XYZ file of C-alpha atoms in Angstrom:
657
model
C 8.849 -16.471 -12.000
C 7.421 -15.922 -15.264
C 4.437 -14.310 -14.823
C 4.846 -12.497 -12.423
C 7.789 -11.122 -14.430
C 4.642 -10.485 -17.035
C 2.627 -8.847 -14.959
C 5.349 -5.797 -13.575
C 6.549 -5.429 -17.298
C 7.094 -2.039 -18.511
C 8.979 -2.565 -21.773
C 5.936 -3.145 -24.010
C 5.853 -0.474 -26.569
C 1.884 1.487 -26.167
C 2.484 3.433 -28.999
C 3.488 0.070 -31.107
C 0.253 -1.661 -30.580
C -2.272 1.367 -30.212
C 0.278 2.333 -33.615
C -3.552 4.392 -34.949
C -4.861 5.522 -31.857
C -1.268 7.178 -30.598
C -0.471 8.045 -34.518
C -3.886 10.239 -34.453
C -3.123 11.618 -31.077
C 0.717 12.399 -30.575
C 0.266 13.846 -34.380
C -2.938 16.275 -32.916
C -1.163 17.531 -30.079
C 2.486 18.229 -32.688
C 0.026 20.320 -34.778
C -1.662 22.087 -31.172
C 1.827 23.326 -29.485
C 3.633 23.840 -32.907
C 7.755 23.865 -31.306
C 8.912 24.138 -27.767
C 10.573 27.799 -27.572
C 11.715 30.166 -25.224
C 8.374 31.299 -24.607
C 5.731 30.781 -21.660
C 2.786 29.280 -23.204
C 1.580 25.917 -23.696
C 3.077 25.395 -19.056
C 0.647 24.812 -16.483
C 1.931 23.120 -13.084
C 0.384 22.138 -9.919
C 0.450 20.278 -7.181
C 0.503 17.241 -4.952
C 0.060 16.471 -1.096
C -1.179 13.232 0.487
C -1.501 11.574 3.099
C -1.865 14.308 5.838
C -2.758 12.689 8.831
C -4.323 16.282 10.456
C -4.283 14.982 14.687
C -4.990 16.201 17.840
C -2.930 13.174 19.515
C -0.095 12.738 18.115
C 2.821 15.222 16.139
C 1.251 18.423 15.940
C 4.330 18.851 13.697
C 2.059 18.012 10.498
C -0.578 21.025 11.110
C 1.996 23.592 11.562
C 4.201 22.867 8.737
C 0.974 21.937 6.918
C 0.132 25.729 7.382
C 3.401 26.493 6.724
C 2.888 24.516 3.391
C -0.604 26.096 2.370
C 1.426 29.845 3.974
C 4.553 29.364 1.564
C 5.238 26.313 -0.146
C 1.503 26.877 -2.337
C 1.945 30.563 -2.261
C 5.440 30.941 -3.660
C 5.217 28.611 -6.511
C 1.655 29.666 -7.782
C 0.317 26.543 -9.328
C -3.089 26.153 -11.057
C -4.031 23.263 -9.091
C -3.603 22.082 -5.588
C -4.008 18.186 -5.294
C -5.187 16.595 -1.738
C -4.803 12.944 -2.853
C -6.298 11.790 0.594
C -6.366 10.749 4.128
C -6.947 14.472 4.745
C -7.307 14.385 9.078
C -5.523 10.611 11.029
C -9.160 9.316 12.231
C -7.109 7.648 15.551
C -7.746 6.973 18.564
C -5.353 8.595 21.389
C -4.499 4.330 21.686
C -3.435 4.782 18.025
C -5.833 1.828 17.590
C -9.777 2.532 18.215
C -10.632 4.532 15.062
C -13.270 7.309 14.336
C -14.131 10.684 13.118
C -12.805 13.337 14.600
C -14.063 16.371 14.006
C -11.990 18.889 15.601
C -8.979 17.135 13.126
C -11.417 18.732 10.376
C -12.389 21.839 11.749
C -7.818 22.365 11.289
C -8.233 20.974 7.991
C -11.087 23.892 7.062
C -9.534 26.521 9.122
C -6.068 26.324 7.677
C -6.801 26.251 3.735
C -9.416 29.009 4.787
C -7.045 31.150 6.788
C -4.685 31.057 4.323
C -6.668 32.219 0.972
C -4.720 29.423 -0.819
C -8.358 28.946 -2.462
C -8.502 32.266 -3.323
C -4.634 31.902 -5.382
C -5.230 28.499 -7.100
C -7.425 25.503 -7.062
C -7.956 23.319 -4.459
C -8.900 19.403 -5.456
C -8.782 17.313 -2.370
C -10.926 14.221 -2.060
C -11.332 11.529 0.774
C -8.551 8.730 1.640
C -10.302 5.382 4.219
C -8.745 7.251 6.930
C -11.403 9.950 6.052
C -14.181 7.241 5.332
C -13.758 4.906 8.885
C -16.702 4.747 11.163
C -19.379 6.258 8.444
C -22.287 4.357 8.605
C -22.975 6.028 4.925
C -21.828 8.759 2.589
C -24.796 11.225 3.793
C -23.831 10.210 7.288
C -23.428 13.185 10.079
C -19.923 11.639 10.582
C -18.948 11.975 7.282
C -17.125 15.263 8.174
C -15.399 15.229 3.982
C -18.972 17.020 2.585
C -18.758 20.102 5.153
C -14.902 20.705 5.860
C -12.955 19.668 3.003
C -12.873 22.519 -0.587
C -15.068 19.774 -2.749
C -16.826 17.897 -0.255
C -20.145 20.308 -0.029
C -20.577 20.339 -4.536
C -18.250 16.905 -5.257
C -18.877 13.933 -1.895
C -17.292 11.303 -4.324
C -15.779 11.075 -7.881
C -15.191 14.336 -10.241
C -13.893 15.660 -12.495
C -12.299 19.695 -12.972
C -11.800 21.033 -16.820
C -8.893 23.413 -16.436
C -7.899 25.491 -19.867
C -5.479 27.409 -19.268
C -1.823 28.972 -20.938
C -3.432 27.283 -24.347
C -3.515 23.694 -22.376
C -6.497 22.140 -21.914
C -6.677 19.908 -19.093
C -9.307 17.704 -16.792
C -8.149 16.051 -13.188
C -10.344 13.494 -12.635
C -10.909 12.797 -8.768
C -11.026 8.786 -7.920
C -13.303 7.851 -4.855
C -12.903 4.299 -4.065
C -13.973 4.423 -0.495
C -16.424 2.013 0.755
C -19.980 2.427 2.161
C -20.433 1.946 4.510
C -16.707 2.524 6.015
C -16.314 0.446 8.678
C -13.508 1.324 11.247
C -10.090 -0.177 10.939
C -8.258 -1.887 9.940
C -10.523 -3.461 7.728
C -11.066 -0.291 5.783
C -7.820 -1.271 3.350
C -8.917 -1.607 0.357
C -11.071 0.834 -2.412
C -13.918 -0.691 -3.772
C -15.594 0.512 -6.708
C -19.310 -0.264 -6.531
C -21.823 -0.188 -9.459
C -23.038 3.332 -9.184
C -18.946 4.538 -8.986
C -18.130 2.489 -12.206
C -21.482 4.077 -14.007
C -20.318 8.093 -12.744
C -17.408 7.048 -13.787
C -17.563 6.080 -17.208
C -19.236 9.601 -17.129
C -16.814 11.576 -15.687
C -14.582 9.844 -18.460
C -16.133 11.137 -21.127
C -17.175 14.000 -20.017
C -13.080 15.021 -20.234
C -12.426 13.035 -22.973
C -14.947 15.454 -24.857
C -13.084 19.045 -23.250
C -9.831 18.781 -22.913
C -6.641 17.116 -24.527
C -4.826 15.668 -21.239
C -6.687 13.701 -18.284
C -4.847 13.291 -14.665
C -6.399 11.411 -12.727
C -5.721 10.873 -8.937
C -7.067 9.028 -6.029
C -5.907 7.693 -2.397
C -5.422 4.396 -3.417
C -3.303 2.824 -5.759
C -4.735 1.190 -9.253
C -3.138 -2.172 -6.856
C -5.218 -1.251 -4.469
C -8.586 -0.635 -5.472
C -11.137 -3.620 -5.786
C -13.830 -3.233 -8.863
C -17.251 -5.251 -7.979
C -19.015 -7.266 -11.369
C -22.205 -4.943 -12.580
C -23.588 -7.750 -15.641
C -21.430 -10.198 -15.445
C -18.694 -7.385 -16.154
C -16.730 -5.672 -14.046
C -14.871 -1.766 -14.554
C -10.839 -2.360 -14.534
C -10.292 1.444 -13.200
C -6.396 1.166 -15.597
C -8.433 -0.427 -18.399
C -10.243 3.073 -17.905
C -7.898 4.854 -17.715
C -5.113 3.321 -20.739
C -8.538 3.701 -22.461
C -9.597 7.910 -22.430
C -8.055 9.534 -24.504
C -5.244 12.069 -23.484
C -4.808 9.791 -20.349
C -1.248 10.623 -19.038
C -0.330 9.934 -15.154
C -2.359 8.628 -11.983
C -1.127 10.301 -9.158
C -2.457 8.574 -5.172
C -1.106 7.809 -2.115
C -2.186 5.284 0.188
C 1.206 3.058 0.574
C 3.399 6.391 2.395
C 6.005 4.949 0.544
C 6.414 1.620 3.187
C 7.398 3.581 5.776
C 10.084 5.076 3.483
C 11.495 1.628 2.304
C 10.118 2.752 -1.190
C 10.919 6.604 -1.754
C 10.633 6.421 -5.422
C 7.534 4.009 -6.512
C 6.549 4.985 -9.414
C 6.104 2.892 -12.665
C 4.417 2.358 -16.150
C 0.727 0.268 -16.362
C 0.911 -2.547 -19.629
C -1.509 -0.014 -21.306
C 1.117 3.217 -21.351
C 0.213 5.756 -18.671
C 2.321 6.538 -15.408
C 1.023 5.452 -11.787
C 3.694 7.881 -9.002
C 2.495 6.940 -5.069
C 3.718 10.324 -3.372
C 5.558 9.939 0.056
C 3.219 10.656 2.685
C 3.240 14.146 4.547
C 2.575 12.589 7.608
C 5.742 11.783 9.214
C 8.206 12.717 5.202
C 6.747 15.871 4.897
C 6.281 15.118 0.895
C 4.840 17.079 -2.051
C 4.905 17.174 -5.650
C 5.739 19.130 -8.340
C 4.366 18.409 -11.793
C 3.905 20.221 -15.182
C 2.278 19.501 -18.446
C 4.610 21.655 -21.127
C 3.519 21.070 -24.729
C 1.597 18.657 -24.225
C 4.619 16.252 -21.810
C 4.226 15.476 -18.290
C 6.788 16.287 -16.069
C 7.633 15.724 -12.049
C 9.818 15.720 -8.736
C 9.159 14.473 -5.517
C 10.201 17.478 -2.870
C 11.074 17.259 0.614
C 8.442 20.208 2.545
C 10.833 23.673 3.013
C 13.684 22.618 0.967
C 14.979 25.301 -1.445
C 15.003 25.344 -4.420
C 12.493 23.063 -6.344
C 13.599 22.317 -9.595
C 12.276 20.758 -12.405
C 13.448 20.458 -16.239
C 9.996 20.354 -17.939
C 12.078 20.127 -21.684
C 13.815 17.441 -22.903
C 12.214 14.658 -21.241
C 13.219 12.391 -18.535
C 13.994 9.458 -19.928
C 12.140 6.795 -17.404
C 9.187 8.728 -17.395
C 8.999 9.224 -21.633
C 5.314 8.102 -22.467
C 5.211 7.469 -26.050
C 2.312 7.496 -27.757
C 0.651 9.756 -24.481
C 2.897 12.203 -25.233
C 4.446 14.679 -28.227
C 8.043 13.672 -27.744
C 8.983 13.878 -31.781
C 8.043 18.200 -30.471
C 11.388 17.584 -28.557
C 14.007 16.365 -31.184
C 12.884 19.956 -32.913
C 13.101 22.062 -29.697
C 14.830 25.234 -29.401
C 15.519 25.532 -25.891
C 16.107 23.569 -22.108
C 12.725 24.144 -20.589
C 12.989 24.766 -16.449
C 11.331 25.469 -13.394
C 12.991 26.687 -10.748
C 10.740 27.915 -7.327
C 12.595 29.735 -4.239
C 10.813 31.229 -1.208
C 12.880 33.937 -2.283
C 14.098 35.121 -5.341
C 16.292 32.926 -7.167
C 20.157 34.215 -8.284
C 21.064 31.589 -10.978
C 20.299 28.404 -12.985
C 22.845 26.719 -14.693
C 22.923 24.078 -17.591
C 25.912 21.585 -18.165
C 26.301 18.648 -19.722
C 29.473 17.355 -18.465
C 29.610 19.523 -14.864
C 32.333 21.009 -16.262
C 30.888 23.673 -18.579
C 28.454 25.289 -17.198
C 25.198 27.053 -19.078
C 23.203 29.856 -18.093
C 19.628 30.148 -18.486
C 17.943 33.451 -18.547
C 14.071 33.800 -17.090
C 11.436 34.395 -18.881
C 8.732 34.874 -17.096
C 7.650 33.833 -13.209
C 9.445 30.516 -12.934
C 9.958 29.664 -16.498
C 13.937 29.590 -17.465
C 15.420 28.796 -21.104
C 18.458 27.996 -22.393
C 19.385 27.354 -26.356
C 20.284 23.770 -27.406
C 21.529 22.167 -29.891
C 19.415 18.497 -29.678
C 21.221 17.066 -33.392
C 23.749 16.957 -30.852
C 22.356 14.227 -28.775
C 20.083 12.376 -31.598
C 21.910 8.459 -30.200
C 21.358 7.195 -26.826
C 21.488 8.325 -23.257
C 22.600 11.888 -22.069
C 22.357 13.003 -18.262
C 21.170 17.166 -18.258
C 22.873 18.761 -15.104
C 21.171 21.398 -13.777
C 22.118 23.969 -11.241
C 19.773 26.557 -9.194
C 21.082 28.751 -6.898
C 18.874 31.704 -4.445
C 20.118 34.583 -3.344
C 20.735 33.204 0.214
C 22.551 31.273 -1.100
C 20.868 27.466 -0.873
C 22.061 25.614 -3.738
C 19.847 22.743 -5.787
C 21.847 19.762 -7.872
C 19.776 17.770 -10.666
C 20.653 14.901 -12.825
C 18.661 14.742 -15.274
C 18.261 11.885 -17.813
C 17.133 12.228 -21.248
C 16.811 10.362 -24.653
C 15.740 11.581 -28.436
C 15.544 8.108 -29.802
C 13.758 6.584 -27.328
C 16.233 4.833 -25.225
C 15.135 4.738 -22.004
C 16.000 3.908 -18.789
C 14.339 0.469 -16.188
C 11.447 1.417 -13.330
C 13.448 -0.411 -9.850
C 11.265 -4.253 -9.087
C 10.145 -2.894 -6.084
C 7.599 -0.412 -7.141
C 6.593 -2.500 -9.978
C 5.133 -5.118 -7.894
C 3.291 -2.603 -5.488
C 1.799 -0.512 -8.185
C 1.234 -3.690 -10.332
C 0.017 -6.448 -9.025
C -3.208 -7.166 -7.465
C -3.095 -6.259 -3.590
C -6.109 -8.225 -2.903
C -5.091 -11.300 -5.107
C -1.785 -11.164 -3.331
C -3.072 -11.213 -0.513
C -6.225 -14.325 -1.111
C -2.773 -16.729 -2.570
C -0.999 -15.884 0.552
C -3.322 -16.600 2.634
C -4.941 -19.963 0.198
C -0.631 -20.920 1.265
C -0.986 -20.264 4.471
C -3.449 -22.631 5.398
C -2.124 -25.475 3.098
C 0.876 -24.682 4.843
C -0.568 -25.641 8.032
C -3.450 -28.469 7.405
C -1.385 -30.954 4.659
C 2.178 -31.367 6.444
C -0.016 -32.046 9.642
C -2.280 -34.376 7.216
C 0.546 -36.073 5.559
C 2.268 -36.686 8.748
C -1.113 -38.536 10.235
C -0.547 -41.523 7.894
C 2.856 -41.913 8.084
C 3.881 -44.949 10.244
C 7.556 -44.305 10.238
C 8.020 -40.732 11.211
C 10.117 -38.891 8.295
C 13.754 -38.697 7.873
C 15.797 -35.174 6.869
C 19.355 -34.970 6.874
C 19.512 -31.992 7.802
C 19.406 -32.722 12.061
C 17.562 -30.058 13.541
C 14.594 -30.815 10.452
C 15.020 -34.413 11.094
C 14.139 -33.364 15.023
C 10.999 -31.008 14.202
C 9.822 -33.714 11.533
C 9.865 -36.309 14.559
C 8.766 -33.776 17.147
C 5.628 -33.049 14.154
C 4.852 -36.773 13.559
C 4.406 -37.838 17.829
C 1.929 -34.956 17.779
C -0.309 -36.167 14.972
C -0.502 -39.236 16.655
C -2.132 -37.551 19.315
C -6.390 -37.341 18.782
C -7.226 -35.182 21.001
C -4.322 -33.066 19.507
C -4.498 -33.254 15.983
C -8.006 -33.538 15.693
C -8.524 -29.274 17.231
C -5.717 -28.164 15.673
C -6.867 -29.455 11.361
C -10.613 -27.979 12.554
C -10.021 -24.876 13.668
C -7.640 -24.166 10.536
C -10.842 -25.195 8.137
C -12.856 -23.046 10.548
C -10.792 -19.472 9.956
C -11.521 -19.847 5.585
C -16.022 -21.015 6.618
C -16.786 -19.439 9.885
C -17.344 -15.605 11.078
C -14.173 -14.206 13.279
C -16.048 -11.487 14.722
C -20.194 -10.583 15.911
C -19.626 -7.012 17.176
C -19.717 -2.993 16.028
C -17.602 -2.821 13.044
C -19.283 0.771 13.350
C -20.960 3.005 15.924
C -24.489 1.619 16.022
C -24.463 -1.039 13.809
C -23.609 -4.387 14.428
C -21.093 -6.573 11.737
C -20.063 -9.828 10.814
C -15.908 -10.744 9.509
C -15.698 -13.531 7.065
C -12.147 -14.121 5.459
C -14.555 -13.805 1.987
C -16.015 -10.291 3.582
C -17.785 -8.345 5.932
C -21.769 -7.804 6.386
C -23.256 -5.537 7.773
C -26.520 -2.684 7.546
C -27.486 -5.339 4.683
C -24.881 -5.153 2.398
C -21.322 -7.216 1.590
C -18.538 -5.465 1.076
C -15.796 -7.752 -0.483
C -12.910 -6.151 1.755
C -9.968 -8.707 0.295
C -7.291 -6.892 3.272
C -9.781 -10.030 5.997
C -7.283 -12.486 4.013
C -3.670 -10.518 5.130
C -5.245 -10.273 9.033
C -6.251 -14.504 8.827
C -2.700 -14.734 7.443
C -1.003 -13.678 10.479
C -3.166 -15.823 12.710
C -2.363 -18.476 10.669
C 2.201 -16.861 10.108
C 2.264 -15.932 13.903
C 0.397 -18.024 16.304
C -0.781 -21.155 14.735
C 2.473 -22.187 13.195
C 4.383 -21.590 15.885
C 1.557 -23.561 17.868
C 1.341 -26.384 16.384
C 6.116 -26.687 16.837
C 5.654 -25.512 20.462
C 2.979 -28.071 21.190
C 5.441 -30.375 19.330
C 8.385 -29.423 22.065
C 5.899 -29.773 24.911
C 4.508 -33.890 24.119
C 8.687 -34.680 23.468
C 9.602 -32.801 27.167
C 5.818 -35.120 28.526
C 6.898 -38.031 26.858
C 10.893 -38.015 27.216
C 11.363 -35.295 30.163
C 11.863 -35.691 33.332
C 9.732 -34.603 36.201
C 10.345 -31.205 36.191
C 9.493 -28.810 38.917
C 9.483 -25.131 39.980
C 12.139 -23.379 37.753
C 13.059 -25.183 35.370
C 9.472 -26.174 34.411
C 8.980 -22.401 34.089
C 11.880 -22.388 31.010
C 10.749 -25.882 29.591
C 7.262 -23.210 29.306
C 8.471 -20.423 27.675
C 7.987 -21.209 24.663
C 4.252 -21.067 24.670
C 4.426 -18.162 27.482
C 6.085 -15.985 24.810
C 3.634 -17.389 22.433
C 0.392 -16.890 24.205
C 1.871 -13.378 25.681
C 1.354 -12.768 21.639
C -1.890 -13.725 21.220
C -3.460 -12.514 24.317
C -1.738 -8.761 23.003
C -3.263 -9.451 19.717
C -6.585 -9.831 21.074
C -6.854 -6.733 23.385
C -5.733 -5.335 20.242
C -9.237 -6.555 19.057
C -10.414 -5.023 21.834
C -9.641 -1.502 20.850
C -10.390 -1.575 17.908
C -13.903 -2.900 17.138
C -15.084 -3.536 21.328
C -16.386 -5.337 23.987
C -18.840 -6.989 22.197
C -16.280 -7.983 18.749
C -13.259 -9.092 21.648
C -15.991 -12.082 23.213
C -17.475 -13.062 19.952
C -14.365 -13.045 18.119
C -13.506 -17.021 17.608
C -10.607 -15.414 15.349
C -8.445 -13.923 18.013
C -9.980 -14.686 21.550
C -11.583 -18.060 21.443
C -8.310 -19.096 20.097
C -6.613 -18.506 23.111
C -8.543 -20.554 25.350
C -8.898 -23.482 22.623
C -4.054 -23.018 22.878
C -3.972 -23.111 26.468
C -6.451 -26.128 26.051
C -4.869 -27.858 23.909
C -1.422 -27.012 26.082
C -2.566 -28.550 29.553
C -3.644 -31.548 26.988
C -0.721 -32.475 25.856
C 1.346 -31.783 29.091
C -1.509 -33.633 30.986
C -1.198 -36.932 28.833
C -2.472 -40.158 30.652
C -0.367 -42.915 30.574
C -2.106 -45.026 28.422
C -1.842 -42.642 25.348
C 1.389 -42.125 26.540
C 2.366 -46.220 26.025
C 0.393 -46.159 22.977
C 2.996 -42.917 21.373
C 6.117 -44.697 23.283
C 5.655 -48.060 21.547
C 4.397 -46.831 17.989
C 8.036 -45.144 18.872
C 9.601 -48.347 19.544
C 8.764 -50.389 16.689
C 10.479 -47.753 14.675
C 13.629 -47.631 17.174
C 16.450 -48.951 13.643
C 14.454 -45.217 12.206
C 15.512 -43.218 15.860
C 18.794 -44.038 16.190
C 20.555 -41.335 18.420
C 23.400 -40.162 15.850
C 19.847 -39.078 13.518
C 17.499 -37.549 16.044
C 19.817 -37.628 19.334
C 17.474 -39.604 21.056
C 18.402 -43.238 22.766
C 15.517 -45.535 23.000
C 16.160 -47.082 26.005
C 16.545 -43.669 27.518
C 13.388 -42.795 26.200
C 11.342 -46.396 27.537
C 12.781 -45.375 31.112
C 11.799 -42.022 31.184
C 8.565 -43.970 29.786
C 8.522 -45.700 33.077
C 9.201 -42.203 35.367
C 5.948 -40.915 33.859
C 3.802 -43.078 33.833
C 4.158 -43.860 37.744
C 4.294 -40.746 38.101
C 1.039 -39.699 36.752
C-alpha cells in the first residue's frame, strides 16, 4: 500500500526538485509576457475530441452530431487547433466482437471534415487510436485507411509535431502514435507500444519542438499508463520522462479509456515530473470535447458536453488544482490587473459576470472575439484558497455558472485517487501482477491441501465446509493433476493458433504474440488469462468439490433432482461456451479449433466433471476411509456431516455401482 501511494503521489513539488531549470524557464516566460492585462495578446485556444468511433452498424448519432461539431461548434469557438486523438472510426463488425477496418466509416470521417470546410478555418491534427489499427498487417498496408482518409495521415502516418506561432504564443503540438505494428484484431490491441524506431523518432520531434516553441502540448490516443516502451540498447524510453524532460512541456492530452464507461468523468492528474495528464471522455457515448487555452504561458481547460452552451473557460486566475509550478509563469497572476474569461455560444453572448461570494456580481467587458475581462485586486487574495464564480448568459437566456477555485500562495487541491491510479500506474504491470496472483491462488491452495493429512479447520462453518470439500478433491489423482497441470500450462503454452490478421497466422502466449516474424509484447494477454483463471478455473474447483461431495455422500438422485444438483456446473459450462463462442467471432474457426485456453478447456472441464461424478467404488472407499480416520475432526457441529451417515451412503453408492 505504501508503494502504491508513493507511485500515485501528487504532493511533490517539481519546482523545488528542479529549481534551476524551473526558475530559468518561468523567468524567461515572465520576461516574455511581462504582465497579464486586458488585451487579447499572448492568448491562443484549441479544441480536443477523442474516441469518435464512427460506425455504420450502430448509433448513427455519432456521425450526425460529429457533423454538427464540425459545422457549428468549431466554427463558433474558432480554435487555432483541433486535436482528434484517435479511434476516429469504430472498426468493429456488426456482432460487436469481430474487428476490421471498414472503408465506408473512413469515408464518412473524410467527407464530414471536407464538406464542413473546417480545415479552412482551423488546423485539424488527427492521430490513430487502437481501433484505427485493427487488422492492419503493416503501416503501409492498403487497409490502413488513415493514410488516405485522415487530414494528417498522408503527410504524417505516425508521430509528428506541428508548430503554431500565433498572437505572440509559440506552441508545439506533438502527436504520439503508439499503435503496434502489425495491428492485430481485438481484443489483443489494447496497449500501445513504442518500438525502437518510434522512440528515436520521438526524440527528434522533441528536439524540434524545444528549439522552435516556448510551450509543448503532447497529444496521443493512449494514456501514458497504457504505453509500453521496448528496450533499445539495454535502455528504453519512458514517455513520461521524455515529456517531462522537454523544455516547455505542460500537458499530455489523450483518450482511450472512455472515462471508464462514464464512472470516472474527470480523469486528470499531475504526473511526478510536474506536467498534467488529461484523459478526455469519449465522443462515442458521451459526446464530450475539450476547450483548452494558453494565456500568457498559463494552461487552462474545461471539458464540455456537446451542444451545451454557453462554454466558459477562466484563463486568469489559474484553477488551483491544475497549477504547474516550474512549468508556467504563475507569478504573473499575482501582478495581473484583470480576470480573463473565454465565453462562447452558438448565439451572441449577452453578459458575463463574476463574483467572489455569489451575492455581489461585476460585469465583464468584451475585449475581442470571445475574451471577457474584469478588473480585480489580487492583493486581496494573497493567502489561502478562494473561489471565483462566473455566470455567462447568452441572448436566448441559456446560462452557465462556473465555480473556479484559485490561490496565489501555492495552496492547492488534491486530485482524486481513482484517476491517479488509472493514469499513474503501469497498466501492463498491473495486468501481469493480477495474472501472477491468480496463478498462485489457483495452484498453491490445492498443493498445500494435497499434502495435508488432516482436513483444515476454520472458525466459520461455510469456509470450513468449502475447505474440506476441496481437501477431499485434492486426494483424487485423476482430478487433482489435470487441474494443476492446466494452470501451469497457461503461463507457458500457446493460447491461440489462428488468423490474428487476415491472411496471417499468429500464436498468442501469456507473455506476448508472435506473428509475421514479429514479436508483440502485448500485456493485455495477462488480463485475458486472468479472466479465465478468475471466472472459469477457480469456480470449476469449487463446483468439482461440490460434485465430489454429492458423489460420496449424496443419495442416488435421478430426474429433476439430479439436474438441479448439477446446475452449478451447467451454469459454469454455459459461461465457458459463451467465452469460446466469442473466441470464434474474434479470431475465426481456426483459432476456435486450436484454442487451448478457451475451447480445449471446455472439453477438459466436461471430462473432469464426468470423472468426478463417476468415480469407481474403490476410489470412493479410499477417500471415505481417510475421512473416517479423521472422524474426530469432522464433527457434525463443525461441518454438518455425520460419519455413520457418510458410511451408510457409501454403501449405497458402492451397491449401485
